């Protein structure tokens, strides 16, 4: 479990995740869609997409140094997030990782690839109706 008030970093903000989690946690939301900026109680970090992915160099100094959860739910568009994107740009060694929408094949591949980086950690996919998400637990 993640203590209330802990930092959470999310890639792509959403109507459900950001709205609910920001009530109990210190949210940081990397978001390319200007329509989502300021929608909920999160510290939004607006960044344009460069070659279909977040311009990390433009926002690196705005990211929290530590976070207990990395929630991957973006960016939208044709270029999908890769294991290398996550490894290169985020400190994932000491946080829980959630990959949303693992019912989509590209997100399931990302989840499996990230899980393979941490074979000693428990990981699972949770399904509800037509949707699913994957969790790679820390601890």
GROMACS .gro file of N, CA, C and O in nm:
model
  556
    1UNK      N    1   0.084  -0.119   0.000
    1UNK     CA    2   0.000   0.000   0.000
    1UNK      C    3   0.088   0.124   0.000
    1UNK      O    4   0.201   0.122   0.046
    2UNK      N    5   0.033   0.232  -0.052
    2UNK     CA    6   0.106   0.358  -0.064
    2UNK      C    7   0.043   0.457   0.033
    2UNK      O    8  -0.077   0.481   0.029
    3UNK      N    9   0.125   0.513   0.121
    3UNK     CA   10   0.076   0.605   0.224
    3UNK      C   11   0.015   0.730   0.162
    3UNK      O   12   0.068   0.783   0.063
    4UNK      N   13  -0.095   0.776   0.220
    4UNK     CA   14  -0.157   0.900   0.176
    4UNK      C   15  -0.057   1.014   0.179
    4UNK      O   16   0.030   1.018   0.265
    5UNK      N   17  -0.066   1.104   0.084
    5UNK     CA   18   0.026   1.216   0.076
    5UNK      C   19   0.153   1.186  -0.001
    5UNK      O   20   0.232   1.277  -0.026
    6UNK      N   21   0.175   1.059  -0.038
    6UNK     CA   22   0.295   1.022  -0.115
    6UNK      C   23   0.288   1.081  -0.255
    6UNK      O   24   0.180   1.109  -0.308
    7UNK      N   25   0.405   1.096  -0.317
    7UNK     CA   26   0.411   1.143  -0.455
    7UNK      C   27   0.373   1.031  -0.551
    7UNK      O   28   0.421   0.918  -0.539
    8UNK      N   29   0.291   1.068  -0.649
    8UNK     CA   30   0.256   0.980  -0.760
    8UNK      C   31   0.286   1.056  -0.887
    8UNK      O   32   0.249   1.172  -0.901
    9UNK      N   33   0.354   0.990  -0.981
    9UNK     CA   34   0.382   1.048  -1.111
    9UNK      C   35   0.302   0.970  -1.214
    9UNK      O   36   0.308   0.848  -1.218
   10UNK      N   37   0.226   1.044  -1.294
   10UNK     CA   38   0.149   0.977  -1.398
   10UNK      C   39   0.183   1.034  -1.534
   10UNK      O   40   0.206   1.154  -1.549
   11UNK      N   41   0.188   0.945  -1.631
   11UNK     CA   42   0.209   0.983  -1.771
   11UNK      C   43   0.072   0.983  -1.836
   11UNK      O   44   0.012   0.877  -1.852
   12UNK      N   45   0.021   1.100  -1.867
   12UNK     CA   46  -0.114   1.112  -1.919
   12UNK      C   47  -0.212   1.116  -1.804
   12UNK      O   48  -0.215   1.025  -1.722
   13UNK      N   49  -0.286   1.224  -1.794
   13UNK     CA   50  -0.384   1.233  -1.686
   13UNK      C   51  -0.519   1.185  -1.738
   13UNK      O   52  -0.543   1.184  -1.858
   14UNK      N   53  -0.604   1.145  -1.646
   14UNK     CA   54  -0.734   1.092  -1.687
   14UNK      C   55  -0.846   1.138  -1.597
   14UNK      O   56  -0.823   1.189  -1.487
   15UNK      N   57  -0.966   1.120  -1.645
   15UNK     CA   58  -1.082   1.161  -1.568
   15UNK      C   59  -1.098   1.080  -1.441
   15UNK      O   60  -1.142   1.132  -1.339
   16UNK      N   61  -1.064   0.954  -1.444
   16UNK     CA   62  -1.083   0.870  -1.325
   16UNK      C   63  -0.957   0.871  -1.238
   16UNK      O   64  -0.963   0.908  -1.121
   17UNK      N   65  -0.844   0.834  -1.295
   17UNK     CA   66  -0.723   0.819  -1.213
   17UNK      C   67  -0.683   0.950  -1.146
   17UNK      O   68  -0.661   0.954  -1.025
   18UNK      N   69  -0.673   1.056  -1.221
   18UNK     CA   70  -0.626   1.183  -1.164
   18UNK      C   71  -0.727   1.237  -1.063
   18UNK      O   72  -0.690   1.282  -0.955
   19UNK      N   73  -0.854   1.231  -1.097
   19UNK     CA   74  -0.958   1.284  -1.008
   19UNK      C   75  -0.957   1.211  -0.875
   19UNK      O   76  -0.957   1.272  -0.768
   20UNK      N   77  -0.951   1.078  -0.878
   20UNK     CA   78  -0.958   0.999  -0.755
   20UNK      C   79  -0.827   1.003  -0.677
   20UNK      O   80  -0.827   1.023  -0.556
   21UNK      N   81  -0.716   0.981  -0.743
   21UNK     CA   82  -0.588   0.974  -0.672
   21UNK      C   83  -0.544   1.108  -0.615
   21UNK      O   84  -0.483   1.113  -0.508
   22UNK      N   85  -0.579   1.217  -0.682
   22UNK     CA   86  -0.536   1.349  -0.634
   22UNK      C   87  -0.605   1.390  -0.504
   22UNK      O   88  -0.561   1.483  -0.437
   23UNK      N   89  -0.707   1.319  -0.466
   23UNK     CA   90  -0.774   1.346  -0.337
   23UNK      C   91  -0.689   1.300  -0.219
   23UNK      O   92  -0.705   1.351  -0.109
   24UNK      N   93  -0.602   1.201  -0.241
   24UNK     CA   94  -0.528   1.140  -0.131
   24UNK      C   95  -0.376   1.144  -0.147
   24UNK      O   96  -0.304   1.114  -0.052
   25UNK      N   97  -0.330   1.177  -0.267
   25UNK     CA   98  -0.188   1.174  -0.294
   25UNK      C   99  -0.141   1.305  -0.356
   25UNK      O  100  -0.220   1.384  -0.406
   26UNK      N  101  -0.010   1.324  -0.355
   26UNK     CA  102   0.054   1.440  -0.416
   26UNK      C  103   0.082   1.404  -0.562
   26UNK      O  104   0.183   1.340  -0.592
   27UNK      N  105  -0.007   1.441  -0.651
   27UNK     CA  106  -0.001   1.399  -0.791
   27UNK      C  107   0.083   1.493  -0.875
   27UNK      O  108   0.076   1.615  -0.861
   28UNK      N  109   0.160   1.433  -0.966
   28UNK     CA  110   0.231   1.504  -1.072
   28UNK      C  111   0.186   1.440  -1.202
   28UNK      O  112   0.201   1.319  -1.218
   29UNK      N  113   0.131   1.518  -1.292
   29UNK     CA  114   0.075   1.463  -1.416
   29UNK      C  115   0.146   1.522  -1.537
   29UNK      O  116   0.136   1.641  -1.563
   30UNK      N  117   0.218   1.436  -1.609
   30UNK     CA  118   0.279   1.477  -1.736
   30UNK      C  119   0.169   1.466  -1.841
   30UNK      O  120   0.113   1.358  -1.861
   31UNK      N  121   0.140   1.577  -1.906
   31UNK     CA  122   0.025   1.579  -1.997
   31UNK      C  123   0.057   1.662  -2.120
   31UNK      O  124   0.110   1.772  -2.109
   32UNK      N  125   0.024   1.606  -2.237
   32UNK     CA  126   0.045   1.679  -2.362
   32UNK      C  127  -0.082   1.750  -2.408
   32UNK      O  128  -0.075   1.846  -2.483
   33UNK      N  129  -0.197   1.708  -2.361
   33UNK     CA  130  -0.325   1.764  -2.404
   33UNK      C  131  -0.363   1.883  -2.316
   33UNK      O  132  -0.394   1.866  -2.198
   34UNK      N  133  -0.361   2.002  -2.372
   34UNK     CA  134  -0.387   2.124  -2.297
   34UNK      C  135  -0.526   2.122  -2.232
   34UNK      O  136  -0.548   2.187  -2.130
   35UNK      N  137  -0.619   2.047  -2.289
   35UNK     CA  138  -0.755   2.042  -2.233
   35UNK      C  139  -0.761   1.977  -2.096
   35UNK      O  140  -0.856   1.998  -2.022
   36UNK      N  141  -0.661   1.897  -2.060
   36UNK     CA  142  -0.659   1.832  -1.929
   36UNK      C  143  -0.588   1.914  -1.822
   36UNK      O  144  -0.605   1.890  -1.703
   37UNK      N  145  -0.506   2.011  -1.863
   37UNK     CA  146  -0.426   2.087  -1.768
   37UNK      C  147  -0.516   2.163  -1.671
   37UNK      O  148  -0.606   2.236  -1.713
   38UNK      N  149  -0.492   2.141  -1.542
   38UNK     CA  150  -0.568   2.212  -1.439
   38UNK      C  151  -0.705   2.155  -1.410
   38UNK      O  152  -0.781   2.213  -1.332
   39UNK      N  153  -0.737   2.042  -1.468
   39UNK     CA  154  -0.871   1.985  -1.451
   39UNK      C  155  -0.896   1.933  -1.309
   39UNK      O  156  -1.005   1.945  -1.257
   40UNK      N  157  -0.792   1.876  -1.248
   40UNK     CA  158  -0.805   1.821  -1.113
   40UNK      C  159  -0.692   1.871  -1.025
   40UNK      O  160  -0.606   1.947  -1.070
   41UNK      N  161  -0.686   1.824  -0.901
   41UNK     CA  162  -0.585   1.870  -0.805
   41UNK      C  163  -0.454   1.796  -0.825
   41UNK      O  164  -0.416   1.711  -0.747
   42UNK      N  165  -0.387   1.828  -0.932
   42UNK     CA  166  -0.258   1.767  -0.963
   42UNK      C  167  -0.162   1.879  -1.002
   42UNK      O  168  -0.206   1.987  -1.041
   43UNK      N  169  -0.033   1.853  -0.987
   43UNK     CA  170   0.067   1.946  -1.038
   43UNK      C  171   0.093   1.904  -1.183
   43UNK      O  172   0.167   1.811  -1.209
   44UNK      N  173   0.026   1.971  -1.274
   44UNK     CA  174   0.036   1.936  -1.415
   44UNK      C  175   0.168   1.986  -1.472
   44UNK      O  176   0.211   2.097  -1.444
   45UNK      N  177   0.230   1.900  -1.551
   45UNK     CA  178   0.353   1.933  -1.620
   45UNK      C  179   0.322   1.921  -1.769
   45UNK      O  180   0.320   1.810  -1.823
   46UNK      N  181   0.291   2.034  -1.830
   46UNK     CA  182   0.252   2.031  -1.971
   46UNK      C  183   0.376   2.017  -2.058
   46UNK      O  184   0.475   2.088  -2.038
   47UNK      N  185   0.372   1.924  -2.150
   47UNK     CA  186   0.482   1.908  -2.243
   47UNK      C  187   0.428   1.866  -2.379
   47UNK      O  188   0.339   1.781  -2.388
   48UNK      N  189   0.479   1.928  -2.483
   48UNK     CA  190   0.441   1.883  -2.617
   48UNK      C  191   0.505   1.748  -2.646
   48UNK      O  192   0.601   1.708  -2.580
   49UNK      N  193   0.450   1.680  -2.744
   49UNK     CA  194   0.510   1.555  -2.790
   49UNK      C  195   0.615   1.587  -2.896
   49UNK      O  196   0.596   1.674  -2.979
   50UNK      N  197   0.726   1.516  -2.888
   50UNK     CA  198   0.832   1.526  -2.988
   50UNK      C  199   0.850   1.387  -3.046
   50UNK      O  200   0.878   1.293  -2.973
   51UNK      N  201   0.827   1.374  -3.174
   51UNK     CA  202   0.830   1.242  -3.241
   51UNK      C  203   0.735   1.145  -3.172
   51UNK      O  204   0.765   1.027  -3.158
   52UNK      N  205   0.622   1.196  -3.124
   52UNK     CA  206   0.518   1.111  -3.067
   52UNK      C  207   0.533   1.076  -2.921
   52UNK      O  208   0.453   1.000  -2.867
   53UNK      N  209   0.638   1.131  -2.854
   53UNK     CA  210   0.655   1.101  -2.711
   53UNK      C  211   0.689   1.228  -2.636
   53UNK      O  212   0.730   1.327  -2.693
   54UNK      N  213   0.675   1.224  -2.505
   54UNK     CA  214   0.697   1.342  -2.422
   54UNK      C  215   0.837   1.401  -2.440
   54UNK      O  216   0.934   1.327  -2.448
   55UNK      N  217   0.844   1.535  -2.442
   55UNK     CA  218   0.972   1.604  -2.448
   55UNK      C  219   1.030   1.609  -2.306
   55UNK      O  220   1.016   1.707  -2.235
   56UNK      N  221   1.093   1.500  -2.265
   56UNK     CA  222   1.142   1.486  -2.128
   56UNK      C  223   1.246   1.593  -2.095
   56UNK      O  224   1.249   1.645  -1.984
   57UNK      N  225   1.330   1.630  -2.190
   57UNK     CA  226   1.432   1.733  -2.163
   57UNK      C  227   1.369   1.865  -2.122
   57UNK      O  228   1.427   1.939  -2.043
   58UNK      N  229   1.251   1.895  -2.172
   58UNK     CA  230   1.184   2.021  -2.140
   58UNK      C  231   1.122   2.021  -2.000
   58UNK      O  232   1.094   2.127  -1.946
   59UNK      N  233   1.102   1.903  -1.943
   59UNK     CA  234   1.032   1.896  -1.814
   59UNK      C  235   1.111   1.828  -1.703
   59UNK      O  236   1.066   1.820  -1.590
   60UNK      N  237   1.231   1.779  -1.735
   60UNK     CA  238   1.308   1.700  -1.638
   60UNK      C  239   1.322   1.770  -1.503
   60UNK      O  240   1.308   1.709  -1.398
   61UNK      N  241   1.345   1.900  -1.502
   61UNK     CA  242   1.364   1.972  -1.376
   61UNK      C  243   1.232   1.996  -1.301
   61UNK      O  244   1.233   2.044  -1.189
   62UNK      N  245   1.120   1.962  -1.361
   62UNK     CA  246   0.989   1.978  -1.297
   62UNK      C  247   0.937   1.848  -1.235
   62UNK      O  248   0.836   1.848  -1.167
   63UNK      N  249   1.006   1.739  -1.262
   63UNK     CA  250   0.963   1.609  -1.211
   63UNK      C  251   0.998   1.596  -1.063
   63UNK      O  252   1.101   1.647  -1.019
   64UNK      N  253   0.916   1.525  -0.986
   64UNK     CA  254   0.952   1.500  -0.846
   64UNK      C  255   1.075   1.410  -0.840
   64UNK      O  256   1.093   1.323  -0.926
   65UNK      N  257   1.158   1.430  -0.739
   65UNK     CA  258   1.278   1.347  -0.725
   65UNK      C  259   1.242   1.204  -0.686
   65UNK      O  260   1.307   1.109  -0.728
   66UNK      N  261   1.139   1.190  -0.603
   66UNK     CA  262   1.098   1.058  -0.555
   66UNK      C  263   0.947   1.044  -0.573
   66UNK      O  264   0.874   1.141  -0.556
   67UNK      N  265   0.904   0.924  -0.606
   67UNK     CA  266   0.761   0.894  -0.615
   67UNK      C  267   0.741   0.748  -0.583
   67UNK      O  268   0.828   0.664  -0.609
   68UNK      N  269   0.628   0.719  -0.523
   68UNK     CA  270   0.596   0.582  -0.479
   68UNK      C  271   0.526   0.502  -0.588
   68UNK      O  272   0.522   0.380  -0.582
   69UNK      N  273   0.468   0.574  -0.686
   69UNK     CA  274   0.393   0.508  -0.792
   69UNK      C  275   0.417   0.580  -0.923
   69UNK      O  276   0.415   0.703  -0.928
   70UNK      N  277   0.441   0.502  -1.028
   70UNK     CA  278   0.444   0.554  -1.165
   70UNK      C  279   0.325   0.493  -1.236
   70UNK      O  280   0.316   0.370  -1.249
   71UNK      N  281   0.233   0.577  -1.280
   71UNK     CA  282   0.112   0.533  -1.350
   71UNK      C  283   0.129   0.569  -1.497
   71UNK      O  284   0.141   0.687  -1.532
   72UNK      N  285   0.131   0.469  -1.583
   72UNK     CA  286   0.154   0.490  -1.726
   72UNK      C  287   0.021   0.479  -1.800
   72UNK      O  288  -0.037   0.370  -1.809
   73UNK      N  289  -0.026   0.593  -1.850
   73UNK     CA  290  -0.154   0.598  -1.922
   73UNK      C  291  -0.144   0.699  -2.037
   73UNK      O  292  -0.241   0.764  -2.072
   74UNK      N  293  -0.027   0.714  -2.092
   74UNK     CA  294  -0.011   0.808  -2.202
   74UNK      C  295   0.129   0.794  -2.259
   74UNK      O  296   0.209   0.716  -2.208
   75UNK      N  297   0.158   0.870  -2.361
   75UNK     CA  298   0.069   0.965  -2.427
   75UNK      C  299  -0.025   0.896  -2.526
   75UNK      O  300  -0.006   0.779  -2.559
   76UNK      N  301  -0.123   0.971  -2.568
   76UNK     CA  302  -0.212   0.917  -2.671
   76UNK      C  303  -0.143   0.929  -2.805
   76UNK      O  304  -0.044   0.999  -2.817
   77UNK      N  305  -0.193   0.858  -2.901
   77UNK     CA  306  -0.135   0.870  -3.035
   77UNK      C  307  -0.077   0.740  -3.085
   77UNK      O  308  -0.086   0.636  -3.021
   78UNK      N  309  -0.014   0.749  -3.199
   78UNK     CA  310   0.031   0.628  -3.267
   78UNK      C  311   0.160   0.571  -3.211
   78UNK      O  312   0.181   0.451  -3.214
   79UNK      N  313   0.250   0.657  -3.159
   79UNK     CA  314   0.374   0.604  -3.104
   79UNK      C  315   0.351   0.560  -2.961
   79UNK      O  316   0.304   0.637  -2.879
   80UNK      N  317   0.379   0.436  -2.933
   80UNK     CA  318   0.352   0.381  -2.801
   80UNK      C  319   0.477   0.388  -2.713
   80UNK      O  320   0.589   0.386  -2.761
   81UNK      N  321   0.454   0.395  -2.585
   81UNK     CA  322   0.561   0.399  -2.486
   81UNK      C  323   0.634   0.266  -2.486
   81UNK      O  324   0.573   0.160  -2.491
   82UNK      N  325   0.767   0.273  -2.477
   82UNK     CA  326   0.849   0.152  -2.475
   82UNK      C  327   0.914   0.133  -2.337
   82UNK      O  328   0.921   0.227  -2.258
   83UNK      N  329   0.960   0.013  -2.313
   83UNK     CA  330   1.035  -0.015  -2.190
   83UNK      C  331   1.155   0.079  -2.181
   83UNK      O  332   1.185   0.133  -2.074
   84UNK      N  333   1.222   0.102  -2.293
   84UNK     CA  334   1.339   0.189  -2.295
   84UNK      C  335   1.302   0.333  -2.257
   84UNK      O  336   1.378   0.400  -2.187
   85UNK      N  337   1.186   0.382  -2.303
   85UNK     CA  338   1.140   0.516  -2.264
   85UNK      C  339   1.131   0.527  -2.112
   85UNK      O  340   1.177   0.625  -2.053
   86UNK      N  341   1.072   0.427  -2.051
   86UNK     CA  342   1.050   0.429  -1.907
   86UNK      C  343   1.183   0.415  -1.832
   86UNK      O  344   1.213   0.492  -1.741
   87UNK      N  345   1.265   0.318  -1.872
   87UNK     CA  346   1.395   0.297  -1.807
   87UNK      C  347   1.485   0.418  -1.815
   87UNK      O  348   1.550   0.455  -1.718
   88UNK      N  349   1.490   0.481  -1.930
   88UNK     CA  350   1.582   0.592  -1.955
   88UNK      C  351   1.539   0.720  -1.881
   88UNK      O  352   1.624   0.798  -1.839
   89UNK      N  353   1.410   0.741  -1.863
   89UNK     CA  354   1.362   0.870  -1.817
   89UNK      C  355   1.305   0.875  -1.676
   89UNK      O  356   1.282   0.984  -1.624
   90UNK      N  357   1.283   0.761  -1.614
   90UNK     CA  358   1.218   0.760  -1.483
   90UNK      C  359   1.289   0.665  -1.388
   90UNK      O  360   1.343   0.563  -1.429
   91UNK      N  361   1.287   0.701  -1.260
   91UNK     CA  362   1.347   0.618  -1.156
   91UNK      C  363   1.244   0.513  -1.114
   91UNK      O  364   1.156   0.542  -1.032
   92UNK      N  365   1.253   0.396  -1.169
   92UNK     CA  366   1.152   0.293  -1.144
   92UNK      C  367   1.200   0.184  -1.048
   92UNK      O  368   1.125   0.091  -1.019
   93UNK      N  369   1.321   0.196  -0.997
   93UNK     CA  370   1.375   0.091  -0.911
   93UNK      C  371   1.307   0.082  -0.776
   93UNK      O  372   1.308  -0.024  -0.714
   94UNK      N  373   1.247   0.191  -0.728
   94UNK     CA  374   1.190   0.192  -0.593
   94UNK      C  375   1.047   0.243  -0.593
   94UNK      O  376   1.008   0.316  -0.502
   95UNK      N  377   0.970   0.206  -0.695
   95UNK     CA  378   0.830   0.246  -0.696
   95UNK      C  379   0.745   0.135  -0.757
   95UNK      O  380   0.794   0.051  -0.830
   96UNK      N  381   0.618   0.139  -0.722
   96UNK     CA  382   0.520   0.052  -0.786
   96UNK      C  383   0.490   0.111  -0.924
   96UNK      O  384   0.492   0.233  -0.941
   97UNK      N  385   0.465   0.025  -1.021
   97UNK     CA  386   0.437   0.069  -1.157
   97UNK      C  387   0.301   0.013  -1.198
   97UNK      O  388   0.275  -0.107  -1.180
   98UNK      N  389   0.216   0.099  -1.252
   98UNK     CA  390   0.088   0.055  -1.308
   98UNK      C  391   0.088   0.091  -1.455
   98UNK      O  392   0.118   0.205  -1.492
   99UNK      N  393   0.055  -0.005  -1.539
   99UNK     CA  394   0.035   0.019  -1.682
   99UNK      C  395  -0.115   0.003  -1.708
   99UNK      O  396  -0.170  -0.106  -1.687
  100UNK      N  397  -0.179   0.112  -1.749
  100UNK     CA  398  -0.322   0.108  -1.773
  100UNK      C  399  -0.352   0.046  -1.909
  100UNK      O  400  -0.265   0.040  -1.997
  101UNK      N  401  -0.473   0.000  -1.923
  101UNK     CA  402  -0.525  -0.051  -2.051
  101UNK      C  403  -0.443  -0.167  -2.107
  101UNK      O  404  -0.413  -0.171  -2.226
  102UNK      N  405  -0.410  -0.264  -2.022
  102UNK     CA  406  -0.336  -0.381  -2.070
  102UNK      C  407  -0.424  -0.473  -2.154
  102UNK      O  408  -0.375  -0.573  -2.207
  103UNK      N  409  -0.551  -0.436  -2.170
  103UNK     CA  410  -0.636  -0.507  -2.265
  103UNK      C  411  -0.596  -0.473  -2.409
  103UNK      O  412  -0.632  -0.543  -2.501
  104UNK      N  413  -0.517  -0.366  -2.426
  104UNK     CA  414  -0.460  -0.332  -2.558
  104UNK      C  415  -0.325  -0.401  -2.571
  104UNK      O  416  -0.243  -0.399  -2.480
  105UNK      N  417  -0.300  -0.460  -2.686
  105UNK     CA  418  -0.181  -0.545  -2.702
  105UNK      C  419  -0.052  -0.467  -2.677
  105UNK      O  420   0.041  -0.520  -2.614
  106UNK      N  421  -0.042  -0.342  -2.724
  106UNK     CA  422   0.083  -0.268  -2.706
  106UNK      C  423   0.108  -0.235  -2.558
  106UNK      O  424   0.221  -0.235  -2.512
  107UNK      N  425   0.002  -0.211  -2.482
  107UNK     CA  426   0.018  -0.183  -2.339
  107UNK      C  427   0.052  -0.312  -2.263
  107UNK      O  428   0.129  -0.309  -2.168
  108UNK      N  429  -0.004  -0.423  -2.308
  108UNK     CA  430   0.030  -0.550  -2.245
  108UNK      C  431   0.176  -0.584  -2.270
  108UNK      O  432   0.246  -0.631  -2.180
  109UNK      N  433   0.225  -0.557  -2.390
  109UNK     CA  434   0.368  -0.580  -2.420
  109UNK      C  435   0.456  -0.493  -2.331
  109UNK      O  436   0.559  -0.539  -2.281
  110UNK      N  437   0.417  -0.367  -2.310
  110UNK     CA  438   0.493  -0.278  -2.222
  110UNK      C  439   0.494  -0.334  -2.080
  110UNK      O  440   0.599  -0.340  -2.016
  111UNK      N  441   0.380  -0.376  -2.032
  111UNK     CA  442   0.370  -0.433  -1.896
  111UNK      C  443   0.460  -0.556  -1.882
  111UNK      O  444   0.536  -0.568  -1.786
  112UNK      N  445   0.454  -0.646  -1.977
  112UNK     CA  446   0.536  -0.768  -1.972
  112UNK      C  447   0.684  -0.732  -1.976
  112UNK      O  448   0.765  -0.786  -1.901
  113UNK      N  449   0.721  -0.637  -2.063
  113UNK     CA  450   0.861  -0.594  -2.071
  113UNK      C  451   0.910  -0.534  -1.941
  113UNK      O  452   1.021  -0.564  -1.895
  114UNK      N  453   0.829  -0.450  -1.877
  114UNK     CA  454   0.867  -0.391  -1.749
  114UNK      C  455   0.872  -0.498  -1.640
  114UNK      O  456   0.961  -0.497  -1.556
  115UNK      N  457   0.778  -0.591  -1.642
  115UNK     CA  458   0.778  -0.700  -1.543
  115UNK      C  459   0.905  -0.782  -1.553
  115UNK      O  460   0.961  -0.824  -1.452
  116UNK      N  461   0.952  -0.803  -1.675
  116UNK     CA  462   1.074  -0.882  -1.696
  116UNK      C  463   1.198  -0.812  -1.640
  116UNK      O  464   1.297  -0.879  -1.610
  117UNK      N  465   1.193  -0.680  -1.622
  117UNK     CA  466   1.305  -0.608  -1.560
  117UNK      C  467   1.315  -0.639  -1.411
  117UNK      O  468   1.421  -0.623  -1.352
  118UNK      N  469   1.203  -0.679  -1.352
  118UNK     CA  470   1.196  -0.702  -1.207
  118UNK      C  471   1.137  -0.841  -1.178
  118UNK      O  472   1.028  -0.853  -1.123
  119UNK      N  473   1.211  -0.947  -1.214
  119UNK     CA  474   1.156  -1.082  -1.197
  119UNK      C  475   1.130  -1.117  -1.051
  119UNK      O  476   1.049  -1.207  -1.023
  120UNK      N  477   1.193  -1.049  -0.956
  120UNK     CA  478   1.176  -1.077  -0.814
  120UNK      C  479   1.050  -1.010  -0.756
  120UNK      O  480   1.013  -1.039  -0.643
  121UNK      N  481   0.989  -0.920  -0.831
  121UNK     CA  482   0.871  -0.850  -0.782
  121UNK      C  483   0.742  -0.922  -0.824
  121UNK      O  484   0.736  -0.980  -0.933
  122UNK      N  485   0.643  -0.912  -0.739
  122UNK     CA  486   0.510  -0.964  -0.775
  122UNK      C  487   0.451  -0.871  -0.880
  122UNK      O  488   0.460  -0.749  -0.869
  123UNK      N  489   0.390  -0.929  -0.982
  123UNK     CA  490   0.318  -0.849  -1.082
  123UNK      C  491   0.192  -0.926  -1.123
  123UNK      O  492   0.188  -1.048  -1.116
  124UNK      N  493   0.090  -0.850  -1.160
  124UNK     CA  494  -0.035  -0.912  -1.201
  124UNK      C  495  -0.115  -0.817  -1.288
  124UNK      O  496  -0.096  -0.696  -1.284
  125UNK      N  497  -0.202  -0.876  -1.368
  125UNK     CA  498  -0.298  -0.800  -1.447
  125UNK      C  499  -0.434  -0.818  -1.383
  125UNK      O  500  -0.476  -0.931  -1.352
  126UNK      N  501  -0.503  -0.707  -1.360
  126UNK     CA  502  -0.636  -0.708  -1.300
  126UNK      C  503  -0.735  -0.667  -1.407
  126UNK      O  504  -0.718  -0.562  -1.470
  127UNK      N  505  -0.836  -0.750  -1.428
  127UNK     CA  506  -0.936  -0.724  -1.530
  127UNK      C  507  -1.071  -0.697  -1.467
  127UNK      O  508  -1.108  -0.760  -1.367
  128UNK      N  509  -1.143  -0.605  -1.527
  128UNK     CA  510  -1.278  -0.573  -1.484
  128UNK      C  511  -1.357  -0.535  -1.609
  128UNK      O  512  -1.323  -0.436  -1.676
  129UNK      N  513  -1.457  -0.614  -1.639
  129UNK     CA  514  -1.535  -0.594  -1.762
  129UNK      C  515  -1.442  -0.606  -1.881
  129UNK      O  516  -1.370  -0.702  -1.894
  130UNK      N  517  -1.440  -0.508  -1.968
  130UNK     CA  518  -1.357  -0.514  -2.090
  130UNK      C  519  -1.219  -0.452  -2.070
  130UNK      O  520  -1.138  -0.453  -2.160
  131UNK      N  521  -1.194  -0.393  -1.954
  131UNK     CA  522  -1.070  -0.319  -1.930
  131UNK      C  523  -0.978  -0.397  -1.837
  131UNK      O  524  -1.023  -0.483  -1.761
  132UNK      N  525  -0.849  -0.366  -1.842
  132UNK     CA  526  -0.755  -0.427  -1.748
  132UNK      C  527  -0.635  -0.333  -1.730
  132UNK      O  528  -0.611  -0.243  -1.811
  133UNK      N  529  -0.564  -0.356  -1.620
  133UNK     CA  530  -0.440  -0.283  -1.594
  133UNK      C  531  -0.344  -0.377  -1.526
  133UNK      O  532  -0.384  -0.475  -1.462
  134UNK      N  533  -0.215  -0.347  -1.539
  134UNK     CA  534  -0.112  -0.431  -1.480
  134UNK      C  535  -0.041  -0.357  -1.369
  134UNK      O  536  -0.018  -0.236  -1.379
  135UNK      N  537  -0.006  -0.430  -1.263
  135UNK     CA  538   0.067  -0.373  -1.149
  135UNK      C  539   0.196  -0.451  -1.128
  135UNK      O  540   0.195  -0.574  -1.125
  136UNK      N  541   0.305  -0.377  -1.114
  136UNK     CA  542   0.433  -0.434  -1.072
  136UNK      C  543   0.460  -0.374  -0.935
  136UNK      O  544   0.485  -0.253  -0.923
  137UNK      N  545   0.451  -0.455  -0.834
  137UNK     CA  546   0.459  -0.407  -0.696
  137UNK      C  547   0.602  -0.382  -0.653
  137UNK      O  548   0.694  -0.453  -0.695
  138UNK      N  549   0.620  -0.281  -0.569
  138UNK     CA  550   0.748  -0.260  -0.503
  138UNK      C  551   0.728  -0.299  -0.358
  138UNK      O  552   0.637  -0.251  -0.293
  139UNK      N  553   0.810  -0.386  -0.304
  139UNK     CA  554   0.806  -0.440  -0.167
  139UNK      C  555   0.739  -0.574  -0.167
  139UNK      O  556   0.641  -0.603  -0.222
   0.00000   0.00000   0.00000
